mmCIF file of C-alpha atoms in Angstrom:
data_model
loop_
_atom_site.group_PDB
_atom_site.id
_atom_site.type_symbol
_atom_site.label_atom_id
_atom_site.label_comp_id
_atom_site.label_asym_id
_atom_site.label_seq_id
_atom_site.Cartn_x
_atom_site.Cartn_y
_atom_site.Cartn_z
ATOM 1 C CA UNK A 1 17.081 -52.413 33.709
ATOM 2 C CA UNK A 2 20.199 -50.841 32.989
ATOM 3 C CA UNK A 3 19.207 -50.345 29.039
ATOM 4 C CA UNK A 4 15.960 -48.051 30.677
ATOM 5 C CA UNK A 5 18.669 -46.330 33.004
ATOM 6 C CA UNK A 6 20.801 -45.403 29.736
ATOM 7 C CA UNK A 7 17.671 -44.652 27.752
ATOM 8 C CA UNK A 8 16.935 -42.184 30.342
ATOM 9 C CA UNK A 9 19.658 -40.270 31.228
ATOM 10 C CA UNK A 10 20.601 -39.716 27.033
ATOM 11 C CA UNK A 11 17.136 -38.118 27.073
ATOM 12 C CA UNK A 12 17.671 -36.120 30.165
ATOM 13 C CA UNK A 13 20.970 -35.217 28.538
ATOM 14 C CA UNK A 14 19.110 -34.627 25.339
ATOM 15 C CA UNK A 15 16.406 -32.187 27.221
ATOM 16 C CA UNK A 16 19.013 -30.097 29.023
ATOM 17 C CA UNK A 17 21.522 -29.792 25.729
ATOM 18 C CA UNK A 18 17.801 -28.228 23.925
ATOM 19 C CA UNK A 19 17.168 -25.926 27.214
ATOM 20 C CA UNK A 20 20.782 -24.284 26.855
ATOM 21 C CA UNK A 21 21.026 -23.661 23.000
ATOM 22 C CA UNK A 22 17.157 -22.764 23.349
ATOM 23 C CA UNK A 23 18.615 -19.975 26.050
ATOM 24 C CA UNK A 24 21.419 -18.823 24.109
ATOM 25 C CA UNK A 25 19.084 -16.273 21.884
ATOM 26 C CA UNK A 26 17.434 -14.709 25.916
ATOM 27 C CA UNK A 27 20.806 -14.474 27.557
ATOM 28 C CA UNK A 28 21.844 -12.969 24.283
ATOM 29 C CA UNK A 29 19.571 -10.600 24.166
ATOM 30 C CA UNK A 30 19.449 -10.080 27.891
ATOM 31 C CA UNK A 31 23.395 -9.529 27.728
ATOM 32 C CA UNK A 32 22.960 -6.954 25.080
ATOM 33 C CA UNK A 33 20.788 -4.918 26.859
ATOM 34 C CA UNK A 34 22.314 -5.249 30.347
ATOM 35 C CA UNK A 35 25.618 -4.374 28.570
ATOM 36 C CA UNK A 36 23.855 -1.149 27.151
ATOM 37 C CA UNK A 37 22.264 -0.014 30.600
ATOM 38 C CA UNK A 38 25.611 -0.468 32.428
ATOM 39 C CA UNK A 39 27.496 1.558 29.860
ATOM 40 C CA UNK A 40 24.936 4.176 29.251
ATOM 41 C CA UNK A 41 24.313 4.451 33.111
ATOM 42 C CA UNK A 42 26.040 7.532 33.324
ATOM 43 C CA UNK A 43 24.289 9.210 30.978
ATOM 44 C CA UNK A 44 21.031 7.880 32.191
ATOM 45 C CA UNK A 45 21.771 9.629 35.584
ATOM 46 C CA UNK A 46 23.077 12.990 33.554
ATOM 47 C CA UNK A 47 19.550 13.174 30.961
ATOM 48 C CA UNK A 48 17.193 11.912 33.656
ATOM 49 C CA UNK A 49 13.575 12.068 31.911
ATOM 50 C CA UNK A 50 14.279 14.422 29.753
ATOM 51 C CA UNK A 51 15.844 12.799 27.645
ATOM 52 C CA UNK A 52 12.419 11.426 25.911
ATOM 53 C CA UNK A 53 11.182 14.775 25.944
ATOM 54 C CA UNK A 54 14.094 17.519 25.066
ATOM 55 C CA UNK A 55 14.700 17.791 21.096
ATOM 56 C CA UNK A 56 18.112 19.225 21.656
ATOM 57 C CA UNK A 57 21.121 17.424 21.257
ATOM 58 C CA UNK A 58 24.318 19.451 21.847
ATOM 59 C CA UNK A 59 27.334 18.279 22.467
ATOM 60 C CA UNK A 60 28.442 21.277 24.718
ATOM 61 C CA UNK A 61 31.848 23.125 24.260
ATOM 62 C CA UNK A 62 34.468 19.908 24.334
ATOM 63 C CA UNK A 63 37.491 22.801 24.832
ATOM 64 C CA UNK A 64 36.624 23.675 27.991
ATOM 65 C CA UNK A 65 37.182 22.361 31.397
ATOM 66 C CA UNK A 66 34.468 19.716 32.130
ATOM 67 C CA UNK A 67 31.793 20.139 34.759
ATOM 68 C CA UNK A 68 30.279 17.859 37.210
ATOM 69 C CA UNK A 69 26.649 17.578 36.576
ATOM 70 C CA UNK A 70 24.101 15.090 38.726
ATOM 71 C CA UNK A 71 27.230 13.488 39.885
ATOM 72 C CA UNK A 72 28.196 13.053 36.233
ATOM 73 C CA UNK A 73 31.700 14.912 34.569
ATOM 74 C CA UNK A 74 29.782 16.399 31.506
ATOM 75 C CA UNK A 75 30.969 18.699 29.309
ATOM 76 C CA UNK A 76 29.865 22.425 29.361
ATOM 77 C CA UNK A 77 26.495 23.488 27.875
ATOM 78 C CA UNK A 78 26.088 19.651 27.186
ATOM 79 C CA UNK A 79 21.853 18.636 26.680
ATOM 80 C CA UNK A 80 20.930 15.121 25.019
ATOM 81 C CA UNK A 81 17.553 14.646 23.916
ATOM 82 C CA UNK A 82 16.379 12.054 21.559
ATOM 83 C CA UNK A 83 11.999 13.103 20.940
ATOM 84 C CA UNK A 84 13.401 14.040 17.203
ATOM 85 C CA UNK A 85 15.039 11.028 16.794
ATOM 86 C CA UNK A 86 12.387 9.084 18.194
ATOM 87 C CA UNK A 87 9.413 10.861 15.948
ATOM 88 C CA UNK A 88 11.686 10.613 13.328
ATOM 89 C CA UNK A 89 11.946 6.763 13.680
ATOM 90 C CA UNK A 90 8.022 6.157 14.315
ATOM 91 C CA UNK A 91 7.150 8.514 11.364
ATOM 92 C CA UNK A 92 9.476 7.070 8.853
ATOM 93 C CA UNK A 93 8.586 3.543 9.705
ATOM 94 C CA UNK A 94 4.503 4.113 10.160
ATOM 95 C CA UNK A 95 4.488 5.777 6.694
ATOM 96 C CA UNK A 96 6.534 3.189 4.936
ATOM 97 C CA UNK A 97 4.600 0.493 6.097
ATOM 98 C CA UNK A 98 1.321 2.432 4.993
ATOM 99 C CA UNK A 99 3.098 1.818 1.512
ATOM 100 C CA UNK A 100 4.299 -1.340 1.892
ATOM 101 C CA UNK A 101 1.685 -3.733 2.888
ATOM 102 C CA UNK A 102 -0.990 -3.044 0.328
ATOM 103 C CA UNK A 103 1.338 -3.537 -2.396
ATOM 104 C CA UNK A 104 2.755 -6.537 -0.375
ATOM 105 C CA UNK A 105 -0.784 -8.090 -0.237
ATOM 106 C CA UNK A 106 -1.392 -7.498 -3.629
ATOM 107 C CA UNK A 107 1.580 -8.937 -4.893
ATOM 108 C CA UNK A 108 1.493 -11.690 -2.473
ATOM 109 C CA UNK A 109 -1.842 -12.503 -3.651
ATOM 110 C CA UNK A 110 -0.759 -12.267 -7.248
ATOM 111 C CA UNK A 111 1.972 -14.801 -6.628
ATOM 112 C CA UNK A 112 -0.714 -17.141 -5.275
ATOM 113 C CA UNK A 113 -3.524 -16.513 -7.119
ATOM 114 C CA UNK A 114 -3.108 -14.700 -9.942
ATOM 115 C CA UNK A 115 0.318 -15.818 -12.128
ATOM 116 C CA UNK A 116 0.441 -18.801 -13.884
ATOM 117 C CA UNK A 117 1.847 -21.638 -12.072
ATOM 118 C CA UNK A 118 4.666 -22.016 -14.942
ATOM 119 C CA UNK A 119 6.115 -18.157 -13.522
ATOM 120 C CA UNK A 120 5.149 -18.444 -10.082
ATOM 121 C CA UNK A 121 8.245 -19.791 -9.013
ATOM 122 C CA UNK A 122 10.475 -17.411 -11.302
ATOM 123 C CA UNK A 123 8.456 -14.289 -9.880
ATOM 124 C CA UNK A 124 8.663 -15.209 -6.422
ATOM 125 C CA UNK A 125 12.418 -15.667 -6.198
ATOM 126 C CA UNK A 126 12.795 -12.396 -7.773
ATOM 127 C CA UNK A 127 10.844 -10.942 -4.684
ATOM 128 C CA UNK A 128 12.985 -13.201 -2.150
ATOM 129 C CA UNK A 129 16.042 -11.186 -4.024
ATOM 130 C CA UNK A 130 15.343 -7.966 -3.398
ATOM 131 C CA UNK A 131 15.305 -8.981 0.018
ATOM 132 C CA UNK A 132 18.817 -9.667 0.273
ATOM 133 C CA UNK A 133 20.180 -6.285 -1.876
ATOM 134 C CA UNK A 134 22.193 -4.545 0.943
ATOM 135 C CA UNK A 135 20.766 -1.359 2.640
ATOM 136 C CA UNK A 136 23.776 0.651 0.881
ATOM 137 C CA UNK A 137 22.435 -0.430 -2.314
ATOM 138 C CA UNK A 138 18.918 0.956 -1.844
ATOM 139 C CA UNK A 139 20.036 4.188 -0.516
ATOM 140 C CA UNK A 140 22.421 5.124 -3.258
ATOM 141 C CA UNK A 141 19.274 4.320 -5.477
ATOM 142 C CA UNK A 142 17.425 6.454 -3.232
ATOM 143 C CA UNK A 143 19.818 9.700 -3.682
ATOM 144 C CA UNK A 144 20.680 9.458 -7.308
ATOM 145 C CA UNK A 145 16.573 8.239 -8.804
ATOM 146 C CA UNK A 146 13.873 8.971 -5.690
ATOM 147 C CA UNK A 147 15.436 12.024 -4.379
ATOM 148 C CA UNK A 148 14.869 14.262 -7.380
ATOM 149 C CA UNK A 149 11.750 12.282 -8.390
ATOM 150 C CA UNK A 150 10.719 13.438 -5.125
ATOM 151 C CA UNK A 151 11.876 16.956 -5.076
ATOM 152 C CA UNK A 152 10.688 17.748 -8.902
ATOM 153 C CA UNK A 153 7.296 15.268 -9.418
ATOM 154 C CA UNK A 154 6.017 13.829 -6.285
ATOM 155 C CA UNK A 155 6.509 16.961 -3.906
ATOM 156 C CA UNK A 156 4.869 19.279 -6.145
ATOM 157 C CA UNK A 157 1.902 17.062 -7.026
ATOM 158 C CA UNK A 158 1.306 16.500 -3.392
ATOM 159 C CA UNK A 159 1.605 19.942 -2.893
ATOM 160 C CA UNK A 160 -0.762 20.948 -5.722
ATOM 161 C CA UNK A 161 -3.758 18.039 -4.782
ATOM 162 C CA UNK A 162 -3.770 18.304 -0.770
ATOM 163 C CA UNK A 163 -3.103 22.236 -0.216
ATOM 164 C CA UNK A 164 -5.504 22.407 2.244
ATOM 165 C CA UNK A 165 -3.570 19.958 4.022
ATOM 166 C CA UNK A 166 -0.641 20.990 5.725
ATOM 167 C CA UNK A 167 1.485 18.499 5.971
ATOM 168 C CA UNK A 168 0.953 17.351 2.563
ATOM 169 C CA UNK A 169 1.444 21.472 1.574
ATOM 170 C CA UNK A 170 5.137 22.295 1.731
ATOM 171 C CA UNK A 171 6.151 21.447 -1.826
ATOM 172 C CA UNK A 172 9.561 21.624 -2.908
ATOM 173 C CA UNK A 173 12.303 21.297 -1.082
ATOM 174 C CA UNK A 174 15.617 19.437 -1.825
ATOM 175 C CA UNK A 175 13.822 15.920 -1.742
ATOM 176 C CA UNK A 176 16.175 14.864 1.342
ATOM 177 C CA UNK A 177 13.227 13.530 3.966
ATOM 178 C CA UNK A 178 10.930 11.838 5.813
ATOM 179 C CA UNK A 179 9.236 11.175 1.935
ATOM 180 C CA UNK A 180 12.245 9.763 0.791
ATOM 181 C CA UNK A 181 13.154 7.871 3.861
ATOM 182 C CA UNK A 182 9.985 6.491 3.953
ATOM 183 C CA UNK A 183 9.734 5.635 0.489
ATOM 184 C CA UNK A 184 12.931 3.452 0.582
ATOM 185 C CA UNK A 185 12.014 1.662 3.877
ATOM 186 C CA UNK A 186 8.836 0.873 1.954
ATOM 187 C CA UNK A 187 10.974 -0.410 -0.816
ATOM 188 C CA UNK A 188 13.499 -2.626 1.946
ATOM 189 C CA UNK A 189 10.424 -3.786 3.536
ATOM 190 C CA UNK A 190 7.696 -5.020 0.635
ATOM 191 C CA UNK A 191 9.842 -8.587 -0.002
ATOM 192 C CA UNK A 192 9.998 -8.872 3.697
ATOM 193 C CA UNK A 193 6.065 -9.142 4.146
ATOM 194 C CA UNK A 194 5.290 -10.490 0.421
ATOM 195 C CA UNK A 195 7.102 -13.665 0.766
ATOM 196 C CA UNK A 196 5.736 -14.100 4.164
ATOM 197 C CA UNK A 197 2.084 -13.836 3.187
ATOM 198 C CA UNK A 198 3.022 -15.402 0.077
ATOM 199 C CA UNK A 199 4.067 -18.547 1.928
ATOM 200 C CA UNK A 200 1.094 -18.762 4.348
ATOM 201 C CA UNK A 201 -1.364 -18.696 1.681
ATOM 202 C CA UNK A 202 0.178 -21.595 -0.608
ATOM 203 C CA UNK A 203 -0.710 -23.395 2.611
ATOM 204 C CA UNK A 204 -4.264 -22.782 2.490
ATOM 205 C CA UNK A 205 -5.859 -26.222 1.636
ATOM 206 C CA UNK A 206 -6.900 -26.885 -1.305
ATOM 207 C CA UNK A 207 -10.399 -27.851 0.309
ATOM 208 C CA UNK A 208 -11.310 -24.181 1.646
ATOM 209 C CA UNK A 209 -10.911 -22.668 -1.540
ATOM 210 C CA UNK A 210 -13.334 -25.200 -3.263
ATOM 211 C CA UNK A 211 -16.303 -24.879 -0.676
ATOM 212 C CA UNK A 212 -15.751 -20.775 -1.092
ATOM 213 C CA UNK A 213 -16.793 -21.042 -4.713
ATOM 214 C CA UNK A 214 -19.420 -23.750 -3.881
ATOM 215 C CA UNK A 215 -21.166 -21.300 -2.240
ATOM 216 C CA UNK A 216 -21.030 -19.105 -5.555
ATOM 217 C CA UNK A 217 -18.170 -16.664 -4.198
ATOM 218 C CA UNK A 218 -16.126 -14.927 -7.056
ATOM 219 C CA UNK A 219 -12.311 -15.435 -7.265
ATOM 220 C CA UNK A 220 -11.949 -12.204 -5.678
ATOM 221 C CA UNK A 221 -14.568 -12.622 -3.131
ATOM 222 C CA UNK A 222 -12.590 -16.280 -2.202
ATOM 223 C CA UNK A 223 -9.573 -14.476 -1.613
ATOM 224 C CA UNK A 224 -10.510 -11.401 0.526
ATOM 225 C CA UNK A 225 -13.241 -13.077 2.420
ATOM 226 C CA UNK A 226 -11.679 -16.390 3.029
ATOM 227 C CA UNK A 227 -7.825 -16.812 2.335
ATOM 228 C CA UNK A 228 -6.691 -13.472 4.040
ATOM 229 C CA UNK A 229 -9.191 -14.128 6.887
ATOM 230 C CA UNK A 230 -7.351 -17.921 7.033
ATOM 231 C CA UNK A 231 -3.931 -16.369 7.505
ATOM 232 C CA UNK A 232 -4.555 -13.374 9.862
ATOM 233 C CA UNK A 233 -2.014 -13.953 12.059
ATOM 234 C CA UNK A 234 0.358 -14.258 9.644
ATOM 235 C CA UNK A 235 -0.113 -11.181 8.295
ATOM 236 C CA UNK A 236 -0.207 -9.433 11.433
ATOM 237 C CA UNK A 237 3.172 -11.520 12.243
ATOM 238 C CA UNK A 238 5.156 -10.437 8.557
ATOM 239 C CA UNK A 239 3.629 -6.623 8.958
ATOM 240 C CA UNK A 240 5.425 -6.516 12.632
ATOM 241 C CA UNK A 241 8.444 -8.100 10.991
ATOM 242 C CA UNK A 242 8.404 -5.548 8.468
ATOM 243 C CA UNK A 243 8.283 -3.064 11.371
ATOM 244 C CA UNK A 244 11.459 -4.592 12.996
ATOM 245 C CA UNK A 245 13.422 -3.362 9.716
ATOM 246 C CA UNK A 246 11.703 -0.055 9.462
ATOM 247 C CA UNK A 247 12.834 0.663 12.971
ATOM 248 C CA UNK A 248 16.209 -1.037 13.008
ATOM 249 C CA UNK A 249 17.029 0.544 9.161
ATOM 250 C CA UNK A 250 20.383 2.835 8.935
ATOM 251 C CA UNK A 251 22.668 3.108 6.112
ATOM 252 C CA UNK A 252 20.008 3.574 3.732
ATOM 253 C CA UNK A 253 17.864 6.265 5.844
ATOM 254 C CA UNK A 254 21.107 7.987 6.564
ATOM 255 C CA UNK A 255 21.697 8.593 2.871
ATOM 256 C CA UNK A 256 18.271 9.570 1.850
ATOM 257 C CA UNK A 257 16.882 11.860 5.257
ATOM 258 C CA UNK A 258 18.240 15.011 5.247
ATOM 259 C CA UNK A 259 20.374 14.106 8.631
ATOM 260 C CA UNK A 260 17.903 16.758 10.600
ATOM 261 C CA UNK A 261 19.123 17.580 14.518
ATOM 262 C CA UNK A 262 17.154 19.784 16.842
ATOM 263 C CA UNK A 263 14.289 19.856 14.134
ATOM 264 C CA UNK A 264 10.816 18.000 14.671
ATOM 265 C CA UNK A 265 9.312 17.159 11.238
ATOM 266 C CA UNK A 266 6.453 19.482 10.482
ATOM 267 C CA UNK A 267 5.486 18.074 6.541
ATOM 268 C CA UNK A 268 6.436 15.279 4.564
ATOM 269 C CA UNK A 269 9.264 17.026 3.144
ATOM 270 C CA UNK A 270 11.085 18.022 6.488
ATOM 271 C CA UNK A 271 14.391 16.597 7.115
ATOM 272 C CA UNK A 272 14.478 14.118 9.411
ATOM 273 C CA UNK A 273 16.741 11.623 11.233
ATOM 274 C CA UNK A 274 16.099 8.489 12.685
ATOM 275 C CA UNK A 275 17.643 6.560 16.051
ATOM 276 C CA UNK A 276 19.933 4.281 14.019
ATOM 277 C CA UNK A 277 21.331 6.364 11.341
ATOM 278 C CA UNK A 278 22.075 8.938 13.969
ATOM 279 C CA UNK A 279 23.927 6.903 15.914
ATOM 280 C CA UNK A 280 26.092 6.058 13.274
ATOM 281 C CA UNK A 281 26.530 9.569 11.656
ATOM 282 C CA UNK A 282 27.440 11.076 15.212
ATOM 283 C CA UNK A 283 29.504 8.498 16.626
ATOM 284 C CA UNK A 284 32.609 10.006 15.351
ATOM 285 C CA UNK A 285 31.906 13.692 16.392
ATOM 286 C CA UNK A 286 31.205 11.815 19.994
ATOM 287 C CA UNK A 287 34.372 10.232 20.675
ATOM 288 C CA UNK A 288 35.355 13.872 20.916
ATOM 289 C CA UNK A 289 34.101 14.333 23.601
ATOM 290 C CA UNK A 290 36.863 13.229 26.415
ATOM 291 C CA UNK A 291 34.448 12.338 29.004
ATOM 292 C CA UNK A 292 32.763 9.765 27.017
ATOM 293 C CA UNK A 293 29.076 10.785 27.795
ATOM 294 C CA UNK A 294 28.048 11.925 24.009
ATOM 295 C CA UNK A 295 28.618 8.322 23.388
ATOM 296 C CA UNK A 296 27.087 6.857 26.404
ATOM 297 C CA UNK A 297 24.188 9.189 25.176
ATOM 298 C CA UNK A 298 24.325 7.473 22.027
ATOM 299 C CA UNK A 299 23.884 4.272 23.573
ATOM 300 C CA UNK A 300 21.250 5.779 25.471
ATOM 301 C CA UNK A 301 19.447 6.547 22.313
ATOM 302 C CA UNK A 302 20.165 2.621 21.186
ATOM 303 C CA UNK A 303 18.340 1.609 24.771
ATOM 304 C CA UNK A 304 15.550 3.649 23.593
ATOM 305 C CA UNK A 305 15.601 1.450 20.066
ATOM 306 C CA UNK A 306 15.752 -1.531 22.030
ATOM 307 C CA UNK A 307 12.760 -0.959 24.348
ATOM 308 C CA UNK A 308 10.147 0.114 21.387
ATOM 309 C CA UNK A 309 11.464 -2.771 19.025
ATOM 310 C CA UNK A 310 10.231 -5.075 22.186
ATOM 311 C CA UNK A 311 7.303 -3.516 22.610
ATOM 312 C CA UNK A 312 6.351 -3.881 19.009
ATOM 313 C CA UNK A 313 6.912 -7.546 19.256
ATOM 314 C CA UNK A 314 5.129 -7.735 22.604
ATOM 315 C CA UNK A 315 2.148 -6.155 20.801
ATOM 316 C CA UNK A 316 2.478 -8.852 17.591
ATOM 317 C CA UNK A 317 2.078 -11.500 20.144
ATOM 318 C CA UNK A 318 -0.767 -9.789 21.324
ATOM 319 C CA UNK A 319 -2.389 -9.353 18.407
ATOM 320 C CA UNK A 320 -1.685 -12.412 16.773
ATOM 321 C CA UNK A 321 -2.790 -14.777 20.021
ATOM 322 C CA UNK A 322 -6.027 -12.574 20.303
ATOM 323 C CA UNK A 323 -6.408 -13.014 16.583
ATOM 324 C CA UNK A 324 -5.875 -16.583 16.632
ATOM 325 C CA UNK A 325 -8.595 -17.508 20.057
ATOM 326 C CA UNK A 326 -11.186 -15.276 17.996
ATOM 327 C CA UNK A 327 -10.929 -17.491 15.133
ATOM 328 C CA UNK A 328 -11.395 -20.447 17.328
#
């Protein structure tokens, strides 16, 4: 009797130690973004909703006497608005996944399908490494190869093929953009989804594949119309991934966007700058400001980040548990 007693309270103690490191990752999160609502409160109260619609940011005149403002001290002539920063964000990271996961099929499909087994291995750890190369790395890439690639060959072509296009038209330019930006995201993000996909279709049985070419299907027939199919929510789940580092993605959009304020982009060329980076390149110019609301602003803009990177996820789940009741 006692041995039954011990046996169950080391599993009740081995349930409850699972239940708090299981809630560690929540209350972490949860933390993070009650310690971002509490310190941005002020600023909240100060921007009200205009803050998701005004494209101005100015930080006011920080010489003069501060003024009290919706029961906020806020410096003179002071407006915070983050819709540039925002469209800036959703462009950059919508265009360079429209880049990334073709080629991240392909290649993932190549990997599983289409290399000999003997360089499989070799090819797919190179893919796995350019998912570690820090962000830094990419965007100093960006500004000494892609920028003027962009500026001289890519703009112009674009320019030349889709005139009657306008945001496809402006040619030119100093290569500094949303182009650029996106193109490098694109690059940062491809490994991310590859290696995913890659992973879920070496764990397609061996069984399907046969009884697709039974039926008389052609190698690429088998692949697109019954391994992809087989792995949808995988894919869905490694494209919203990808997403996640589009949207959270700083040093190396900060070096390649043109660093835009007040400016909406109007073309592929425009300057641009997303929520991240432009946190980080104004934080300095903030803590200027002696009343402390540019910054608080600045975590207001980070709230902002926060909510739309869990309603992406929110969405994934979506997607994926819809996709995964269709297919049974």
């Amino acid at each position: 009797m006692s041995t039954s007693k011990a046996g169950r309270s080391s599993s009740g103690l081995f349930r409850m130690t699972l239940l708090a490191l299981a809630a560690v990752i929540p209350l972490a999160i949860a933390s993070v973004f009650l310690f971002l609502v509490v310190y941005a409160w002020p600023a909240i109260k100060f921007n009200g909703i205009n803050f998701l619609l005004t494209k101005t940011w100015d930080l006011g005149n920080l010489y003069a006497d501060p003024i009290q403002t919706h029961g906020v001290l806020a410096p003179v002539g002071a407006t915070y608005g983050c819709l540039v920063f925002v469209a800036g964000t959703l462009a950059s990271s919508f265009l360079a996944l429209l880049v990334a996961v073709p080629v991240s099929l392909g290649i993932a499909v190549f990997l599983a399908e289409g290399v000999i087994p003997m360089l499989r291995t070799p090819f797919a750890i190179v893919v796995e490494l350019l998912a570690v190369v820090p962000s830094v790395v990419y965007g100093l890439w960006g500004i000494i190869v892609l920028v003027p690639l962009v500026a001289h060959v890519i703009s112009p072509v674009l320019a030349t093929v889709f005139h009657f296009i306008p945001f496809f038209a402006q040619g030119g330019g100093s290569g500094f953009g949303l182009l650029s930006s996106s193109l490098v995201l694109a690059l940062m993000v491809i490994p991310v989804i590859t290696i995913t996909v890659y992973d879920s279709l070496t764990r397609i049985p061996k069984e399907a594949k046969e009884a697709a070419y039974a039926l008389g299907t052609t190698k690429f027939e088998m692949v697109f119309f019954t391994m992809l199919p087989m792995i949808r929510p995988a894919i869905i789940g490694a494209v919203i991934l990808g997403l996640g580092r589009a949207l959270g993605e700083t040093m190396a959009v900060l070096m390649v966007s043109g660093g835009a304020l007040n400016y909406m982009p109007t073309s592929l060329m425009s300057p641009i700058s997303t929520m991240a980076s432009f946190i980080v390149s104004q934080l300095d110019s903030a803590e200027g400001d002696q009343t402390g609301l540019a910054v608080q602003s600045l975590a207001e803009i980070a709230i902002v980040l926060f909510v739309i990177t869990v309603v992406v996820n929110i969405i994934a789940r979506v997607l994926v548990h819809s996709s995964t009741r269709g297919r049974g």
